[in-house]
Amino acid sequence: MSATPISRRVDRIKPSPSTTAAQRVRELKAEGHQILDLTVGEPDFDTPEHIKRAAIEAIHRGETKYTPVNGTPELREAISAKLAQRHGAHYSHAQIAVGGGAKQVIFLALMATVDTGDEVIIPAPYWVSYPDMVLANDGTPVVVDCGEDDGFKLTAPQLEAAITPRTRWVVLNAPSNPTGAAYNAAELRALADVLLAHPHVRVLTDEIYDEIWYGTGRAPTLVGVEPGLRDRVLVTNGVSKTYAMTGWRIGYGAGAADLIAAINKLQSQISSCPSSVSQAAAVAALTGEQDFIAGMVATYRGRRDELVRALEGVPGISCTTPQGGFYLFANCTGLLGRRTPQGAELGTDEELARYLLETQQVAVIHGAAYGSPGYFRISFATSNAVLAEAAARIARACAELS
Ligand SMILES: Cc1ncc(COP(=O)(O)O)c(C=O)c1O
């Protein structure tokens, strides 16, 4: 036992299952196994050249020192312009926080607002980090099961039923990781009506996949649908997914100035500021040419369609087509309870994921990690060849079940 015990806060949480899965795949590959990795949570595209160039130029200009805690004015200006275009709302520099990824901003927002026993409503399937972030900040995650019949989306009656006097936040992630689901304007209107009746509840909208969108036009936003909620909404986003910049670690939050000031206060004690060089790259990403995004989305769309087609042909698996993002959340309830050729019963999605990994070297993440057993998540941020081979192997593995 170590001299200083590890805090209860840390004991309460688990490492991110997607990070753990990615680590397991790396280990298996290092041992020489040929793994088809469908766990990746990041674009397989390279960061565009003009963004890399901006970072190199920033280094040469000597922009290698601390920046303001809440990011450079240039970056806040670029974020403000993006938010105006997306939400039809003006956010001043005092209403924008910049952090080491959207993940850090979300964590700091919870740290800034959640006290022991405060509740945070999290619709499931959820991004794996939300419940653990709430627990790490002494809060209580209130998970609401959002079934496939409702498109994996939180309904207004569900929201109404989950709100208590202790509710601090409801988290809305659209397009969603892991389902790709997104709310339409009528659904947002219904949620907004519930929220207007409960002024103590804030909303965290995680919009990290907003540009990876397969619908026509743009997906509506809560602030766009109900500007009256603006001061209670923290919009979070970043450059990781849209610009293939996961390693640069730049994300942001926009909302009420007092909340942003609290986030910045924490940031000043935690990391002082995000990386200066990455901030310069993020300015180039947000203000530079955006045309390549359409090409990237078209590539993802082609992969999505192929994947859905291939898996729909596998007895026991069914899919709701994702509207955005680069994940497919496949329903595998039709396979549970069946037996492997070795005689083992596949009782859970986790056992199914292990079976696929061990017998076919296909790595997926089981649905229970996202709060929704009976599913598994496939990332299609990988080549068509890998996806086609993986789908063929999944079909083979399923055909061998009795
Ligand atoms: C839903 C969701 N939110 C936030 C993040 C974190 O993004 P960032 O790289 O900006 O921290 C991810 C990354 O996987 C995500 O899937």
XYZ file of C-alpha atoms and ligand atoms in Angstrom:
418
model
C 0.000 0.000 0.000
C 1.284 3.463 -0.828
C 1.965 5.887 2.034
C -0.723 8.337 0.930
C -4.067 6.749 0.093
C -5.653 7.591 -3.220
C -8.649 9.886 -2.775
C -12.214 8.604 -2.748
C -12.812 10.894 -5.717
C -10.389 8.906 -7.841
C -11.532 5.569 -6.444
C -15.077 6.407 -7.570
C -14.192 6.732 -11.238
C -12.867 4.366 -13.875
C -10.473 5.035 -16.733
C -12.259 5.941 -19.977
C -13.372 2.625 -21.605
C -12.486 3.942 -25.059
C -8.965 4.848 -23.929
C -8.691 1.434 -22.284
C -9.908 -0.313 -25.448
C -7.465 1.672 -27.596
C -4.648 0.700 -25.228
C -5.624 -2.994 -25.423
C -5.567 -2.808 -29.236
C -2.100 -1.196 -29.141
C -0.853 -4.001 -26.868
C -2.288 -6.738 -29.105
C -0.750 -5.097 -32.177
C 2.611 -4.857 -30.373
C 2.352 -8.614 -29.724
C 2.064 -9.098 -33.481
C -1.715 -9.583 -33.824
C -3.365 -8.069 -36.906
C -6.261 -6.235 -35.270
C -9.005 -4.498 -37.232
C -9.455 -1.562 -34.917
C -12.977 -0.112 -34.880
C -12.567 1.574 -31.492
C -10.877 4.785 -32.617
C -12.486 8.029 -31.520
C -10.607 10.295 -33.864
C -10.561 11.144 -37.573
C -8.223 9.045 -39.697
C -7.484 12.172 -41.791
C -4.307 14.172 -41.273
C -4.511 17.730 -39.921
C -4.744 19.960 -43.058
C -1.463 21.518 -44.225
C -2.491 25.165 -43.771
C -3.230 24.463 -40.097
C 0.133 22.801 -39.524
C 1.821 25.705 -41.317
C 0.128 28.225 -39.020
C 1.529 26.395 -36.001
C 5.052 26.349 -37.444
C 4.833 30.056 -38.265
C 3.642 30.775 -34.712
C 6.708 28.992 -33.357
C 8.957 31.054 -35.631
C 7.244 34.265 -34.504
C 8.088 33.291 -30.941
C 4.518 32.572 -29.853
C 5.834 29.992 -27.457
C 4.958 31.613 -24.130
C 1.938 31.640 -21.811
C -1.150 33.207 -23.338
C -4.095 34.730 -21.463
C -5.814 32.073 -19.321
C -8.875 32.158 -21.562
C -6.920 31.920 -24.805
C -5.553 34.484 -27.237
C -7.877 37.295 -28.355
C -7.463 36.033 -31.949
C -8.759 32.600 -30.994
C -11.666 33.962 -28.964
C -12.571 36.167 -31.930
C -12.502 33.163 -34.285
C -14.659 31.147 -31.865
C -17.098 34.043 -31.482
C -17.490 34.227 -35.281
C -18.111 30.485 -35.506
C -20.717 30.662 -32.709
C -22.500 33.600 -34.362
C -22.772 31.653 -37.584
C -23.909 28.460 -35.884
C -26.266 29.776 -33.188
C -27.217 33.199 -34.499
C -25.988 34.628 -31.180
C -23.131 36.967 -30.344
C -20.748 35.758 -27.617
C -18.307 38.344 -26.266
C -14.744 37.432 -25.321
C -15.820 37.322 -21.660
C -18.342 34.627 -22.535
C -15.802 32.242 -24.069
C -13.367 29.889 -22.303
C -10.666 27.954 -24.136
C -9.200 24.742 -22.744
C -7.096 21.700 -23.520
C -9.879 20.047 -25.506
C -13.637 20.167 -25.035
C -13.078 17.432 -22.474
C -11.195 19.782 -20.181
C -13.771 22.545 -20.592
C -16.615 20.159 -19.706
C -14.724 18.899 -16.664
C -14.020 22.450 -15.473
C -17.648 23.484 -16.009
C -18.753 20.636 -13.737
C -16.038 21.433 -11.210
C -17.204 25.044 -11.197
C -20.862 24.247 -10.492
C -21.372 20.830 -8.895
C -21.289 20.319 -5.133
C -21.669 17.065 -3.225
C -24.915 15.348 -4.166
C -25.844 17.738 -6.955
C -27.423 15.930 -9.869
C -26.522 15.932 -13.542
C -28.972 14.408 -16.008
C -27.188 12.291 -18.605
C -29.201 10.683 -21.416
C -27.961 7.168 -22.285
C -26.390 6.085 -24.567
C -23.829 8.657 -23.398
C -20.250 9.622 -24.134
C -18.287 7.506 -21.674
C -16.736 10.432 -19.824
C -19.824 12.293 -18.583
C -20.770 10.085 -15.601
C -17.186 9.769 -14.395
C -16.617 13.504 -14.700
C -19.703 14.096 -12.558
C -18.532 11.518 -9.997
C -15.049 13.017 -9.935
C -16.648 16.317 -8.952
C -18.689 14.734 -6.122
C -21.924 14.931 -8.101
C -24.562 12.307 -8.813
C -25.102 11.243 -12.434
C -28.800 10.723 -13.170
C -28.785 8.466 -16.194
C -31.947 8.464 -18.309
C -32.318 5.535 -20.674
C -33.163 6.811 -24.155
C -34.270 3.870 -26.228
C -33.733 3.220 -29.893
C -37.494 3.656 -30.463
C -37.057 7.325 -29.531
C -33.998 7.559 -31.784
C -31.734 7.356 -28.694
C -32.901 10.868 -27.752
C -34.146 12.375 -24.515
C -37.851 13.206 -24.687
C -39.492 16.156 -22.967
C -41.494 13.922 -20.561
C -38.304 12.058 -19.624
C -36.540 15.345 -18.923
C -39.465 16.625 -16.856
C -39.492 13.414 -14.791
C -35.731 13.499 -14.153
C -35.517 17.094 -12.876
C -35.353 17.552 -9.092
C -34.427 20.549 -6.926
C -30.859 19.129 -6.905
C -30.527 19.101 -10.697
C -27.668 21.322 -11.827
C -27.242 20.267 -15.442
C -28.681 18.279 -18.285
C -26.162 17.154 -20.876
C -27.229 17.115 -24.532
C -24.707 15.700 -26.980
C -25.690 15.928 -30.638
C -24.680 14.524 -33.009
C -24.107 11.907 -30.371
C -21.181 9.717 -29.560
C -21.995 6.762 -29.703
C -25.258 6.844 -31.733
C -24.930 9.739 -34.207
C -28.422 10.870 -33.159
C -29.311 14.566 -33.315
C -32.373 16.522 -32.174
C -34.662 18.197 -34.691
C -36.159 21.636 -34.060
C -39.461 20.272 -32.703
C -37.641 18.006 -30.234
C -35.467 20.889 -29.071
C -38.551 23.098 -28.735
C -40.214 20.500 -26.485
C -37.068 20.190 -24.329
C -36.756 23.984 -24.198
C -40.328 24.304 -22.913
C -39.514 21.974 -20.025
C -36.286 23.862 -19.293
C -38.028 27.240 -19.288
C -40.200 25.948 -16.444
C -37.132 24.943 -14.382
C -34.849 27.974 -14.235
C -32.353 26.328 -11.855
C -31.227 23.825 -14.512
C -28.317 24.556 -16.844
C -27.767 22.759 -20.149
C -24.425 21.574 -21.423
C -24.629 21.121 -25.195
C -21.703 19.083 -26.462
C -21.458 19.944 -30.142
C -18.066 18.455 -30.911
C -19.458 16.563 -33.957
C -21.569 19.438 -35.291
C -19.795 19.684 -38.648
C -19.826 15.941 -39.257
C -23.443 15.993 -40.290
C -25.211 13.959 -43.009
C -28.530 15.769 -43.073
C -29.447 18.598 -45.413
C -28.752 22.108 -44.116
C -27.484 22.398 -40.577
C -28.739 20.612 -37.469
C -30.691 23.062 -35.270
C -29.228 24.124 -31.922
C -30.925 24.690 -28.584
C -29.769 28.320 -28.402
C -30.977 28.853 -31.979
C -34.394 27.371 -31.171
C -34.822 29.153 -27.813
C -32.558 32.209 -27.431
C -34.178 32.796 -24.023
C -32.144 29.866 -22.667
C -28.850 31.330 -23.810
C -27.572 32.309 -20.362
C -28.276 28.823 -19.034
C -26.629 26.951 -21.892
C -22.929 26.173 -22.023
C -22.092 25.409 -25.644
C -19.001 23.216 -25.849
C -17.079 22.412 -28.979
C -13.534 22.189 -30.265
C -11.305 21.591 -33.244
C -10.502 17.911 -32.593
C -13.016 16.201 -34.834
C -13.874 18.730 -37.563
C -10.265 19.611 -38.316
C -8.634 16.277 -37.464
C -6.767 17.927 -34.584
C -7.288 15.557 -31.649
C -3.657 15.747 -30.572
C -3.530 19.553 -30.548
C -5.928 19.697 -27.589
C -8.015 22.804 -28.148
C -11.674 23.019 -27.137
C -13.930 25.783 -25.933
C -17.060 26.658 -24.031
C -19.407 29.614 -24.462
C -22.035 30.717 -22.001
C -22.895 33.067 -19.160
C -20.006 35.348 -18.191
C -20.081 34.315 -14.496
C -19.774 30.631 -15.372
C -17.004 31.358 -17.874
C -15.168 33.425 -15.227
C -15.389 30.474 -12.822
C -14.041 28.091 -15.468
C -11.183 30.502 -16.185
C -10.392 30.817 -12.477
C -9.988 27.039 -12.272
C -8.026 27.006 -15.509
C -5.626 29.607 -14.075
C -4.766 27.163 -11.279
C -4.773 24.014 -13.380
C -2.884 24.679 -16.603
C -2.492 28.490 -16.805
C -3.582 28.366 -20.440
C -3.882 25.995 -23.389
C -0.846 25.488 -25.645
C 0.057 28.729 -27.444
C 1.110 26.912 -30.617
C -2.091 24.868 -30.734
C -4.127 28.032 -30.291
C -2.465 29.559 -33.366
C -3.296 26.374 -35.279
C -6.911 26.537 -34.068
C -7.235 30.130 -35.340
C -6.118 28.926 -38.772
C -8.570 26.025 -38.561
C -11.563 28.204 -37.694
C -10.787 31.135 -40.004
C -9.116 29.330 -42.936
C -10.737 27.560 -45.853
C -13.492 25.168 -44.814
C -14.068 23.383 -48.136
C -12.232 20.204 -47.160
C -14.868 19.517 -44.468
C -17.474 18.677 -47.128
C -15.091 16.186 -48.728
C -14.327 14.581 -45.384
C -18.027 14.312 -44.536
C -18.742 12.761 -47.954
C -16.087 10.126 -47.242
C -17.577 9.359 -43.822
C -21.046 9.181 -45.368
C -19.908 6.630 -47.957
C -18.370 4.493 -45.222
C -21.454 4.798 -43.044
C -23.729 3.651 -45.863
C -21.502 0.686 -46.749
C -21.213 -0.346 -43.123
C -24.939 -0.138 -42.425
C -25.623 -2.131 -45.599
C -23.123 -4.826 -44.652
C -24.278 -5.192 -41.046
C -27.984 -5.089 -41.848
C -27.371 -8.347 -43.725
C -26.106 -10.091 -40.576
C -28.874 -11.987 -38.754
C -28.987 -10.846 -35.114
C -27.650 -7.329 -35.816
C -29.661 -4.240 -36.709
C -28.669 -0.599 -37.041
C -30.192 2.855 -36.732
C -28.408 4.959 -39.339
C -26.380 7.720 -37.636
C -27.232 11.293 -38.660
C -23.823 12.675 -37.746
C -20.440 11.820 -36.224
C -18.457 8.756 -37.228
C -19.882 6.015 -35.053
C -22.479 3.319 -35.578
C -24.241 1.915 -32.509
C -25.287 -1.555 -33.635
C -28.076 -3.458 -31.885
C -26.877 -6.982 -31.048
C -29.687 -8.162 -28.772
C -30.484 -10.816 -31.403
C -27.118 -12.454 -30.693
C -27.225 -12.506 -26.916
C -27.888 -15.879 -25.325
C -26.363 -17.732 -28.307
C -23.353 -20.056 -28.050
C -19.878 -19.848 -29.539
C -18.367 -22.879 -31.334
C -16.400 -23.410 -28.078
C -19.715 -23.743 -26.193
C -19.588 -20.458 -24.259
C -22.838 -18.534 -23.964
C -22.673 -14.888 -25.072
C -24.740 -13.393 -22.278
C -23.693 -9.750 -22.648
C -22.501 -7.263 -25.238
C -19.142 -7.264 -23.468
C -18.808 -11.019 -24.030
C -19.768 -10.527 -27.662
C -17.103 -7.809 -28.079
C -14.514 -10.145 -26.522
C -15.619 -12.984 -28.837
C -15.174 -10.723 -31.892
C -11.736 -9.646 -30.700
C -10.476 -13.104 -29.812
C -11.872 -15.065 -32.751
C -11.856 -12.470 -35.550
C -9.395 -9.834 -34.304
C -12.094 -7.181 -34.687
C -12.069 -4.570 -31.908
C -15.352 -2.818 -31.067
C -16.588 -1.240 -27.818
C -19.498 -2.844 -25.980
C -22.672 -0.817 -25.458
C -22.743 -1.098 -21.659
C -19.696 1.215 -21.606
C -22.075 3.874 -22.964
C -24.823 3.002 -20.488
C -26.782 0.940 -23.042
C -26.278 -2.836 -22.944
C -27.320 -4.821 -25.997
C -25.284 -2.765 -28.474
C -21.738 -2.298 -29.665
C -20.051 0.768 -31.111
C -18.132 0.769 -34.357
C -16.060 3.765 -35.362
C -16.015 4.284 -39.120
C -13.094 6.697 -38.923
C -11.085 4.089 -40.773
C -10.671 2.937 -44.366
C -13.362 1.255 -46.483
C -11.101 -1.766 -46.821
C -10.831 -2.203 -43.037
C -14.575 -1.689 -42.614
C -15.471 -4.192 -45.358
C -13.126 -6.819 -43.943
C -14.370 -6.185 -40.394
C -18.016 -6.494 -41.466
C -17.207 -9.770 -43.251
C -15.489 -11.122 -40.146
C -18.356 -10.029 -37.876
C -20.768 -11.826 -40.241
C -18.587 -14.961 -40.100
C -18.384 -14.847 -36.295
C -22.148 -14.473 -36.009
C -22.802 -17.303 -38.481
C -20.785 -19.626 -36.217
C -23.043 -19.006 -33.216
C -25.648 -21.601 -32.382
C -19.004 13.516 -27.306
C -17.609 13.969 -27.124
N -17.376 15.101 -26.442
C -16.133 15.562 -26.232
C -15.044 14.873 -26.711
C -13.662 15.410 -26.406
O -13.179 16.224 -27.416
P -11.782 16.984 -27.217
O -10.787 16.257 -28.063
O -12.056 18.377 -27.725
O -11.442 16.969 -25.789
C -15.224 13.678 -27.420
C -14.064 12.903 -27.886
O -14.118 11.727 -28.156
C -16.546 13.228 -27.633
O -16.776 12.102 -28.319
